[in-house]
């Protein structure tokens, strides 16, 4: 037996001789005295049968001969290819948006026109053919994205109705999700959407009122923050959906305001119904937006999560950068308003990322080779990176942005320093 190469170690702040160990592949966590760890690594101490079983089951120790990286890769490919029972469809009714966020990854993209009826119909026919071609699919996840999808509520509701009916005819489990800026999410529409097994809504906030309205402005200096937070509170007062995912955009310029925002969110009611996530601002094809001072950013983010926990909200177990995102999933597609099909919602409005069209029936699975360059993790494996199971080489889209071209998807997007700081910090906060 030996310690896993996927272990992350951090000393307890309350007792520096006690080390928290977490395995990024299994999620198993144990606490051990530093002296015991050192003795075990040097062969100066043996484990009791009970200790060995506990550490083995949690993945903290593994068989001496085990090739953990080959095993990880095999399990990843098995999950993607042989256990792919879910189809994820992102429908983009429009790329237009009523807000003008300076950091939006769609800035510079072709906003075009909303989805036309002939595109809607062709999309339905494409999905019908796809689901019949791959009978192993058991679940259908319908996600609305934009632009701002609620600028075309009619398309959203029509899509819900037709795809729900299709899934019922094929015996598939069906549910809907919505990603929105929240301004147009009134209770009348929420009630209508709730009829289609509405499981998730994500609404973005950027901080307190002044900061949010400055970073996510509309026209006529209207109070976007007041409307959005009012809609969140109204939604939480209903049974239309179990909870609300609040995505807090986060960089060094708004970090303090994001932390201050928590004092307001906690007044909205049951904290278990508000699921918080941090959306770190990243670079886009239109220019540099993401923070490069990862150490300071991680420090601010951990301060956010510390306060989040203190206020009674749930905090994440890990800071994850992959490895199987929607774009990498085998059975996934993004329908653009003009009928193009893409793999990643972050490339909407950029026709060069189309790999198919709804007007041509699928001959194979939804394959885009730009998101299947598995050799991009070779350097991660060579370095025996402990974060590989929660990173998978990082985001392919970020890698393309960094390279300035589509070929960049062959590269890894390494954030090891940031992942180390964040995951060690979260381990401290959780345990």
Short mmCIF file of C-alpha atoms in Angstrom, two decimals:
data_model
loop_
_atom_site.label_atom_id
_atom_site.label_comp_id
_atom_site.label_asym_id
_atom_site.label_seq_id
_atom_site.Cartn_x
_atom_site.Cartn_y
_atom_site.Cartn_z
CA UNK A 1 0.00 0.00 0.00
CA UNK A 2 1.01 3.64 -0.57
CA UNK A 3 -0.57 7.08 -0.38
CA UNK A 4 -2.60 8.03 -3.45
CA UNK A 5 -1.12 10.50 -5.92
CA UNK A 6 -4.54 12.19 -6.00
CA UNK A 7 -4.31 13.29 -2.36
CA UNK A 8 -4.40 16.95 -1.32
CA UNK A 9 -2.84 17.77 2.07
CA UNK A 10 -3.35 20.77 4.34
CA UNK A 11 -2.55 21.36 8.02
CA UNK A 12 -5.43 22.16 10.35
CA UNK A 13 -5.29 25.79 11.41
CA UNK A 14 -6.33 24.87 14.94
CA UNK A 15 -3.62 22.19 15.27
CA UNK A 16 -0.73 22.38 12.83
CA UNK A 17 0.36 18.81 13.70
CA UNK A 18 -2.92 17.46 12.32
CA UNK A 19 -3.15 17.12 8.55
CA UNK A 20 -6.35 16.95 6.52
CA UNK A 21 -6.05 14.66 3.50
CA UNK A 22 -8.58 14.64 0.67
CA UNK A 23 -8.57 12.40 -2.37
CA UNK A 24 -9.72 14.33 -5.43
CA UNK A 25 -10.88 11.17 -7.22
CA UNK A 26 -13.03 9.63 -4.47
CA UNK A 27 -13.78 12.70 -2.34
CA UNK A 28 -12.65 10.76 0.74
CA UNK A 29 -11.34 12.86 3.64
CA UNK A 30 -9.34 11.85 6.72
CA UNK A 31 -7.35 13.66 9.42
CA UNK A 32 -3.96 12.25 10.47
CA UNK A 33 -1.07 13.38 12.61
CA UNK A 34 1.80 14.67 10.48
CA UNK A 35 4.21 12.38 12.31
CA UNK A 36 2.10 9.34 11.44
CA UNK A 37 2.01 10.30 7.76
CA UNK A 38 5.78 10.73 7.73
CA UNK A 39 6.31 7.40 9.48
CA UNK A 40 4.03 5.58 7.05
CA UNK A 41 5.77 7.08 4.02
CA UNK A 42 9.17 6.11 5.42
CA UNK A 43 8.04 2.58 6.26
CA UNK A 44 8.57 3.18 9.99
CA UNK A 45 4.97 2.41 10.92
CA UNK A 46 2.32 -0.07 9.85
CA UNK A 47 -1.44 0.30 9.82
CA UNK A 48 -3.89 -1.79 11.79
CA UNK A 49 -6.43 -3.74 9.76
CA UNK A 50 -9.18 -1.23 10.64
CA UNK A 51 -7.01 1.78 9.76
CA UNK A 52 -5.95 0.23 6.48
CA UNK A 53 -9.54 -0.56 5.50
CA UNK A 54 -10.72 2.99 6.29
CA UNK A 55 -7.93 4.59 4.29
CA UNK A 56 -8.30 2.13 1.42
CA UNK A 57 -12.07 2.62 1.10
CA UNK A 58 -11.65 6.40 1.07
CA UNK A 59 -8.97 6.17 -1.63
CA UNK A 60 -6.35 7.80 0.58
CA UNK A 61 -4.13 4.73 0.18
CA UNK A 62 -3.99 2.45 -2.85
CA UNK A 63 -2.24 -0.72 -3.95
CA UNK A 64 1.46 -0.16 -4.58
CA UNK A 65 1.22 -1.36 -8.18
CA UNK A 66 -1.89 0.64 -9.11
CA UNK A 67 -1.54 2.99 -12.09
CA UNK A 68 -3.90 5.65 -10.83
CA UNK A 69 -3.71 7.86 -13.90
CA UNK A 70 -4.50 5.05 -16.32
CA UNK A 71 -7.35 3.97 -14.05
CA UNK A 72 -8.69 7.54 -13.92
CA UNK A 73 -8.57 7.86 -17.69
CA UNK A 74 -10.31 4.52 -18.17
CA UNK A 75 -13.10 5.43 -15.76
CA UNK A 76 -13.52 8.85 -17.38
CA UNK A 77 -13.86 7.39 -20.87
CA UNK A 78 -16.20 4.69 -19.58
CA UNK A 79 -18.42 7.30 -17.95
CA UNK A 80 -18.44 9.40 -21.10
CA UNK A 81 -18.93 6.67 -23.67
CA UNK A 82 -20.49 3.59 -22.11
CA UNK A 83 -22.57 5.22 -19.39
CA UNK A 84 -23.83 8.16 -21.41
CA UNK A 85 -27.56 7.94 -20.72
CA UNK A 86 -28.39 11.65 -20.69
CA UNK A 87 -28.91 14.02 -23.60
CA UNK A 88 -28.25 17.68 -22.76
CA UNK A 89 -29.77 20.21 -25.14
CA UNK A 90 -29.12 23.92 -24.79
CA UNK A 91 -31.66 25.95 -26.76
CA UNK A 92 -30.63 29.53 -27.50
CA UNK A 93 -33.82 31.41 -28.47
CA UNK A 94 -31.81 34.59 -29.06
CA UNK A 95 -28.28 35.88 -28.60
CA UNK A 96 -29.64 39.35 -27.88
CA UNK A 97 -29.67 40.67 -24.31
CA UNK A 98 -31.19 43.74 -22.67
CA UNK A 99 -28.12 44.19 -20.44
CA UNK A 100 -24.62 45.29 -21.43
CA UNK A 101 -22.16 43.47 -19.20
CA UNK A 102 -18.61 44.53 -20.08
CA UNK A 103 -17.10 41.12 -19.36
CA UNK A 104 -19.65 39.01 -21.30
CA UNK A 105 -18.01 36.23 -23.31
CA UNK A 106 -20.52 36.90 -26.09
CA UNK A 107 -19.28 40.45 -26.67
CA UNK A 108 -18.11 40.65 -30.26
CA UNK A 109 -20.27 37.68 -31.29
CA UNK A 110 -22.96 37.94 -33.94
CA UNK A 111 -26.16 38.73 -32.02
CA UNK A 112 -28.19 38.00 -35.16
CA UNK A 113 -31.94 37.46 -35.02
CA UNK A 114 -34.10 35.26 -32.75
CA UNK A 115 -34.77 31.64 -33.64
CA UNK A 116 -37.26 31.34 -36.48
CA UNK A 117 -40.13 28.80 -36.59
CA UNK A 118 -38.45 26.78 -39.33
CA UNK A 119 -35.34 26.42 -37.15
CA UNK A 120 -37.47 25.36 -34.17
CA UNK A 121 -39.18 22.69 -36.27
CA UNK A 122 -35.94 21.42 -37.81
CA UNK A 123 -34.42 21.22 -34.33
CA UNK A 124 -37.30 19.08 -33.10
CA UNK A 125 -36.89 16.73 -36.05
CA UNK A 126 -33.13 16.54 -35.46
CA UNK A 127 -33.59 15.65 -31.79
CA UNK A 128 -36.28 13.09 -32.60
CA UNK A 129 -33.95 11.35 -35.04
CA UNK A 130 -31.06 11.53 -32.56
CA UNK A 131 -33.00 10.00 -29.66
CA UNK A 132 -34.23 7.16 -31.83
CA UNK A 133 -30.69 6.54 -33.08
CA UNK A 134 -29.34 6.24 -29.51
CA UNK A 135 -31.88 4.24 -27.48
CA UNK A 136 -29.44 4.04 -24.54
CA UNK A 137 -30.44 7.63 -23.69
CA UNK A 138 -32.83 7.61 -20.73
CA UNK A 139 -32.88 11.26 -19.66
CA UNK A 140 -33.42 14.52 -21.52
CA UNK A 141 -32.17 17.76 -19.97
CA UNK A 142 -33.47 20.89 -21.70
CA UNK A 143 -31.55 24.08 -20.82
CA UNK A 144 -32.43 27.58 -22.00
CA UNK A 145 -29.53 30.00 -22.44
CA UNK A 146 -28.86 33.22 -24.33
CA UNK A 147 -28.21 36.10 -24.77
CA UNK A 148 -31.21 36.45 -22.52
CA UNK A 149 -33.62 33.60 -23.27
CA UNK A 150 -36.59 35.33 -21.62
CA UNK A 151 -36.60 37.98 -24.33
CA UNK A 152 -38.38 35.19 -26.24
CA UNK A 153 -40.62 33.55 -23.67
CA UNK A 154 -42.80 32.24 -26.49
CA UNK A 155 -39.97 30.11 -27.89
CA UNK A 156 -39.07 28.85 -24.42
CA UNK A 157 -42.62 27.68 -23.68
CA UNK A 158 -43.13 26.14 -27.12
CA UNK A 159 -39.87 24.22 -26.77
CA UNK A 160 -40.87 22.96 -23.32
CA UNK A 161 -44.19 21.70 -24.62
CA UNK A 162 -42.86 19.92 -27.69
CA UNK A 163 -39.80 18.32 -26.05
CA UNK A 164 -41.81 17.23 -23.02
CA UNK A 165 -44.30 15.55 -25.33
CA UNK A 166 -41.51 13.92 -27.34
CA UNK A 167 -39.86 12.52 -24.21
CA UNK A 168 -43.18 11.20 -22.94
CA UNK A 169 -43.70 9.34 -26.21
CA UNK A 170 -40.22 7.80 -25.95
CA UNK A 171 -40.41 7.02 -22.22
CA UNK A 172 -37.58 9.39 -21.27
CA UNK A 173 -37.21 11.32 -18.05
CA UNK A 174 -37.50 15.03 -18.88
CA UNK A 175 -36.72 18.25 -17.07
CA UNK A 176 -36.01 21.89 -17.82
CA UNK A 177 -33.42 24.39 -16.64
CA UNK A 178 -33.06 28.12 -17.18
CA UNK A 179 -30.01 30.41 -17.17
CA UNK A 180 -31.13 34.03 -17.01
CA UNK A 181 -30.09 37.48 -15.85
CA UNK A 182 -33.33 37.41 -13.85
CA UNK A 183 -34.87 40.74 -14.85
CA UNK A 184 -37.74 39.23 -16.85
CA UNK A 185 -38.43 36.23 -14.59
CA UNK A 186 -41.85 37.26 -13.30
CA UNK A 187 -44.17 34.94 -11.38
CA UNK A 188 -46.58 34.48 -14.28
CA UNK A 189 -43.84 33.00 -16.44
CA UNK A 190 -42.40 31.00 -13.53
CA UNK A 191 -45.78 29.36 -12.99
CA UNK A 192 -45.96 28.37 -16.65
CA UNK A 193 -42.41 26.97 -16.68
CA UNK A 194 -43.09 24.96 -13.50
CA UNK A 195 -45.49 22.78 -15.50
CA UNK A 196 -42.50 21.25 -17.32
CA UNK A 197 -40.56 19.68 -14.43
CA UNK A 198 -38.50 22.83 -13.86
CA UNK A 199 -35.53 21.69 -11.79
CA UNK A 200 -33.01 24.52 -11.90
CA UNK A 201 -32.73 28.25 -12.47
CA UNK A 202 -29.46 30.19 -12.43
CA UNK A 203 -29.58 33.95 -11.86
CA UNK A 204 -26.47 36.15 -11.82
CA UNK A 205 -25.67 38.88 -9.32
CA UNK A 206 -22.50 40.96 -9.27
CA UNK A 207 -22.63 42.44 -5.79
CA UNK A 208 -24.69 45.02 -3.95
CA UNK A 209 -27.03 47.41 -5.76
CA UNK A 210 -24.57 50.05 -7.00
CA UNK A 211 -21.94 47.56 -8.10
CA UNK A 212 -24.44 45.24 -9.79
CA UNK A 213 -26.11 48.06 -11.71
CA UNK A 214 -22.75 49.43 -12.81
CA UNK A 215 -21.40 46.07 -14.02
CA UNK A 216 -24.68 44.82 -15.52
CA UNK A 217 -26.34 48.00 -16.83
CA UNK A 218 -29.58 48.38 -18.74
CA UNK A 219 -30.93 51.46 -20.45
CA UNK A 220 -32.42 54.53 -18.76
CA UNK A 221 -30.46 53.88 -15.55
CA UNK A 222 -33.14 51.45 -14.39
CA UNK A 223 -32.58 49.54 -11.15
CA UNK A 224 -31.66 46.11 -12.51
CA UNK A 225 -30.56 44.92 -9.06
CA UNK A 226 -33.88 45.78 -7.44
CA UNK A 227 -35.87 43.98 -10.11
CA UNK A 228 -33.69 40.87 -10.12
CA UNK A 229 -33.52 40.47 -6.34
CA UNK A 230 -37.25 41.11 -6.14
CA UNK A 231 -37.86 38.33 -8.66
CA UNK A 232 -35.60 35.98 -6.67
CA UNK A 233 -37.51 36.68 -3.47
CA UNK A 234 -40.87 36.27 -5.21
CA UNK A 235 -39.76 32.96 -6.69
CA UNK A 236 -38.55 31.70 -3.30
CA UNK A 237 -41.99 32.50 -1.95
CA UNK A 238 -43.57 29.93 -4.29
CA UNK A 239 -43.35 26.20 -4.86
CA UNK A 240 -42.65 26.65 -8.57
CA UNK A 241 -39.10 25.40 -8.08
CA UNK A 242 -37.18 23.87 -5.18
CA UNK A 243 -34.54 26.59 -5.00
CA UNK A 244 -32.62 29.28 -6.84
CA UNK A 245 -29.00 29.05 -7.97
CA UNK A 246 -27.43 32.48 -7.49
CA UNK A 247 -24.24 32.79 -9.50
CA UNK A 248 -22.11 35.60 -8.13
CA UNK A 249 -19.77 36.99 -10.78
CA UNK A 250 -16.40 37.39 -9.12
CA UNK A 251 -13.14 39.19 -9.74
CA UNK A 252 -10.91 41.45 -7.69
CA UNK A 253 -12.83 44.59 -8.64
CA UNK A 254 -16.13 43.41 -7.13
CA UNK A 255 -15.00 40.83 -4.55
CA UNK A 256 -15.69 43.02 -1.51
CA UNK A 257 -19.15 43.92 -2.81
CA UNK A 258 -19.90 40.23 -3.50
CA UNK A 259 -19.02 39.42 0.10
CA UNK A 260 -21.22 42.28 1.31
CA UNK A 261 -24.08 40.97 -0.86
CA UNK A 262 -24.31 37.90 1.38
CA UNK A 263 -25.80 40.02 4.18
CA UNK A 264 -28.73 40.79 1.90
CA UNK A 265 -29.15 37.30 0.47
CA UNK A 266 -29.47 35.78 3.93
CA UNK A 267 -32.60 37.91 4.51
CA UNK A 268 -34.37 36.28 1.56
CA UNK A 269 -35.48 33.28 3.63
CA UNK A 270 -34.52 29.61 3.87
CA UNK A 271 -30.80 29.49 3.07
CA UNK A 272 -31.12 25.85 1.97
CA UNK A 273 -33.15 27.06 -1.03
CA UNK A 274 -30.45 29.47 -2.21
CA UNK A 275 -27.52 27.67 -3.83
CA UNK A 276 -24.53 29.93 -4.24
CA UNK A 277 -21.78 29.57 -6.83
CA UNK A 278 -18.89 31.84 -7.81
CA UNK A 279 -18.51 32.68 -11.47
CA UNK A 280 -14.91 33.74 -11.91
CA UNK A 281 -14.56 36.24 -14.73
CA UNK A 282 -12.33 34.78 -17.44
CA UNK A 283 -10.68 36.01 -20.61
CA UNK A 284 -12.76 36.18 -23.78
CA UNK A 285 -11.99 36.25 -27.49
CA UNK A 286 -12.65 40.00 -27.37
CA UNK A 287 -9.91 40.75 -24.87
CA UNK A 288 -8.48 40.19 -21.43
CA UNK A 289 -11.03 40.26 -18.60
CA UNK A 290 -9.90 37.60 -16.12
CA UNK A 291 -7.74 38.26 -13.07
CA UNK A 292 -4.18 37.02 -13.27
CA UNK A 293 -3.38 37.47 -9.56
CA UNK A 294 -4.68 34.03 -8.64
CA UNK A 295 -3.34 34.13 -5.07
CA UNK A 296 -5.24 37.28 -4.14
CA UNK A 297 -8.34 36.09 -6.02
CA UNK A 298 -8.32 32.77 -4.12
CA UNK A 299 -7.93 34.63 -0.83
CA UNK A 300 -10.97 36.79 -1.59
CA UNK A 301 -12.98 33.79 -2.79
CA UNK A 302 -12.23 31.86 0.39
CA UNK A 303 -13.29 34.88 2.45
CA UNK A 304 -16.57 34.78 0.51
CA UNK A 305 -17.06 31.10 1.32
CA UNK A 306 -16.11 31.57 4.97
CA UNK A 307 -18.82 34.19 5.38
CA UNK A 308 -21.24 32.10 3.33
CA UNK A 309 -20.82 29.22 5.76
CA UNK A 310 -21.10 31.47 8.81
CA UNK A 311 -24.45 32.75 7.53
CA UNK A 312 -25.85 29.23 7.16
CA UNK A 313 -25.53 28.69 3.42
CA UNK A 314 -24.05 25.50 2.01
CA UNK A 315 -20.54 25.83 0.63
CA UNK A 316 -18.87 23.65 -2.04
CA UNK A 317 -16.66 20.68 -1.21
CA UNK A 318 -14.29 21.36 -4.13
CA UNK A 319 -13.26 23.99 -6.62
CA UNK A 320 -13.75 22.07 -9.85
CA UNK A 321 -12.43 22.97 -13.30
CA UNK A 322 -13.75 19.90 -15.18
CA UNK A 323 -13.26 17.24 -16.33
CA UNK A 324 -16.58 16.37 -18.04
CA UNK A 325 -18.31 19.65 -18.88
CA UNK A 326 -21.41 19.90 -21.04
CA UNK A 327 -19.29 20.47 -24.15
CA UNK A 328 -17.25 17.31 -23.56
CA UNK A 329 -20.31 15.15 -22.85
CA UNK A 330 -21.00 12.63 -25.61
CA UNK A 331 -24.71 13.36 -26.03
CA UNK A 332 -24.96 17.14 -25.87
CA UNK A 333 -25.77 19.92 -28.31
CA UNK A 334 -26.32 23.66 -28.38
CA UNK A 335 -28.94 24.87 -30.88
CA UNK A 336 -28.15 28.41 -32.05
CA UNK A 337 -30.89 30.74 -33.34
CA UNK A 338 -29.81 30.31 -36.98
CA UNK A 339 -29.85 26.50 -36.80
CA UNK A 340 -26.18 25.86 -36.18
CA UNK A 341 -25.24 23.14 -33.69
CA UNK A 342 -22.33 23.62 -31.30
CA UNK A 343 -20.98 21.85 -28.24
CA UNK A 344 -20.26 24.80 -25.92
CA UNK A 345 -22.70 27.55 -24.96
CA UNK A 346 -19.71 29.91 -24.57
CA UNK A 347 -19.21 29.96 -28.36
CA UNK A 348 -22.75 30.97 -29.31
CA UNK A 349 -22.80 33.73 -31.92
CA UNK A 350 -19.57 32.46 -33.48
CA UNK A 351 -20.55 30.31 -36.48
CA UNK A 352 -17.01 28.97 -36.88
CA UNK A 353 -17.81 26.73 -33.90
CA UNK A 354 -20.73 24.99 -35.62
CA UNK A 355 -20.07 21.28 -36.14
CA UNK A 356 -23.48 20.49 -37.65
CA UNK A 357 -26.85 22.01 -38.52
CA UNK A 358 -30.40 21.15 -37.49
CA UNK A 359 -31.30 20.94 -41.17
CA UNK A 360 -29.24 17.77 -41.65
CA UNK A 361 -30.28 14.67 -39.69
CA UNK A 362 -27.59 13.24 -37.39
CA UNK A 363 -25.50 10.42 -38.84
CA UNK A 364 -23.33 9.87 -35.72
CA UNK A 365 -23.35 11.10 -32.15
CA UNK A 366 -22.94 14.83 -31.49
CA UNK A 367 -19.22 14.87 -32.18
CA UNK A 368 -16.93 17.89 -32.36
CA UNK A 369 -13.28 16.84 -32.38
CA UNK A 370 -12.25 20.15 -30.81
CA UNK A 371 -13.72 18.85 -27.54
CA UNK A 372 -12.31 15.33 -27.82
CA UNK A 373 -8.59 15.98 -27.69
CA UNK A 374 -7.83 13.65 -24.82
CA UNK A 375 -4.05 13.92 -25.20
CA UNK A 376 -4.26 17.43 -23.72
CA UNK A 377 -3.86 15.87 -20.27
CA UNK A 378 -0.53 14.18 -21.11
CA UNK A 379 1.49 16.83 -19.27
CA UNK A 380 -0.87 16.64 -16.28
CA UNK A 381 -0.24 12.90 -16.08
CA UNK A 382 3.50 13.33 -16.55
CA UNK A 383 3.52 15.78 -13.64
CA UNK A 384 1.31 13.42 -11.60
CA UNK A 385 -0.99 16.31 -10.79
CA UNK A 386 -3.24 15.57 -7.82
CA UNK A 387 -5.96 17.83 -9.22
CA UNK A 388 -6.50 15.95 -12.48
CA UNK A 389 -9.78 14.24 -11.37
CA UNK A 390 -11.39 17.64 -10.69
CA UNK A 391 -9.73 19.45 -13.58
CA UNK A 392 -9.25 17.12 -16.54
CA UNK A 393 -6.86 19.55 -18.18
CA UNK A 394 -9.11 22.55 -17.60
CA UNK A 395 -11.73 24.22 -19.78
CA UNK A 396 -11.23 23.64 -23.54
CA UNK A 397 -12.86 27.00 -24.30
CA UNK A 398 -10.46 28.83 -22.00
CA UNK A 399 -7.60 27.00 -23.70
CA UNK A 400 -8.81 28.19 -27.10
CA UNK A 401 -9.13 31.77 -25.85
CA UNK A 402 -5.62 31.62 -24.40
CA UNK A 403 -4.25 30.34 -27.73
CA UNK A 404 -6.32 32.76 -29.76
CA UNK A 405 -7.67 30.05 -32.03
CA UNK A 406 -9.73 26.85 -32.19
CA UNK A 407 -6.61 24.71 -32.29
CA UNK A 408 -5.97 25.74 -28.71
CA UNK A 409 -8.40 23.07 -27.56
CA UNK A 410 -5.51 20.61 -27.94
CA UNK A 411 -3.78 22.40 -25.06
CA UNK A 412 -4.48 22.02 -21.39
CA UNK A 413 -5.61 25.09 -19.46
CA UNK A 414 -3.67 24.71 -16.24
CA UNK A 415 -4.83 26.49 -13.07
CA UNK A 416 -2.90 24.33 -10.63
CA UNK A 417 -1.90 27.18 -8.33
CA UNK A 418 -5.45 28.49 -8.08
CA UNK A 419 -6.92 25.00 -7.60
CA UNK A 420 -4.38 24.26 -4.88
CA UNK A 421 -5.20 27.42 -2.92
CA UNK A 422 -8.95 27.03 -3.33
CA UNK A 423 -9.19 23.33 -2.55
CA UNK A 424 -6.90 23.48 0.46
CA UNK A 425 -8.94 26.44 1.73
CA UNK A 426 -12.28 24.69 1.17
CA UNK A 427 -10.93 21.60 2.92
CA UNK A 428 -10.17 23.77 5.94
CA UNK A 429 -13.61 25.40 5.84
CA UNK A 430 -15.51 22.13 5.48
CA UNK A 431 -13.55 20.07 8.02
#
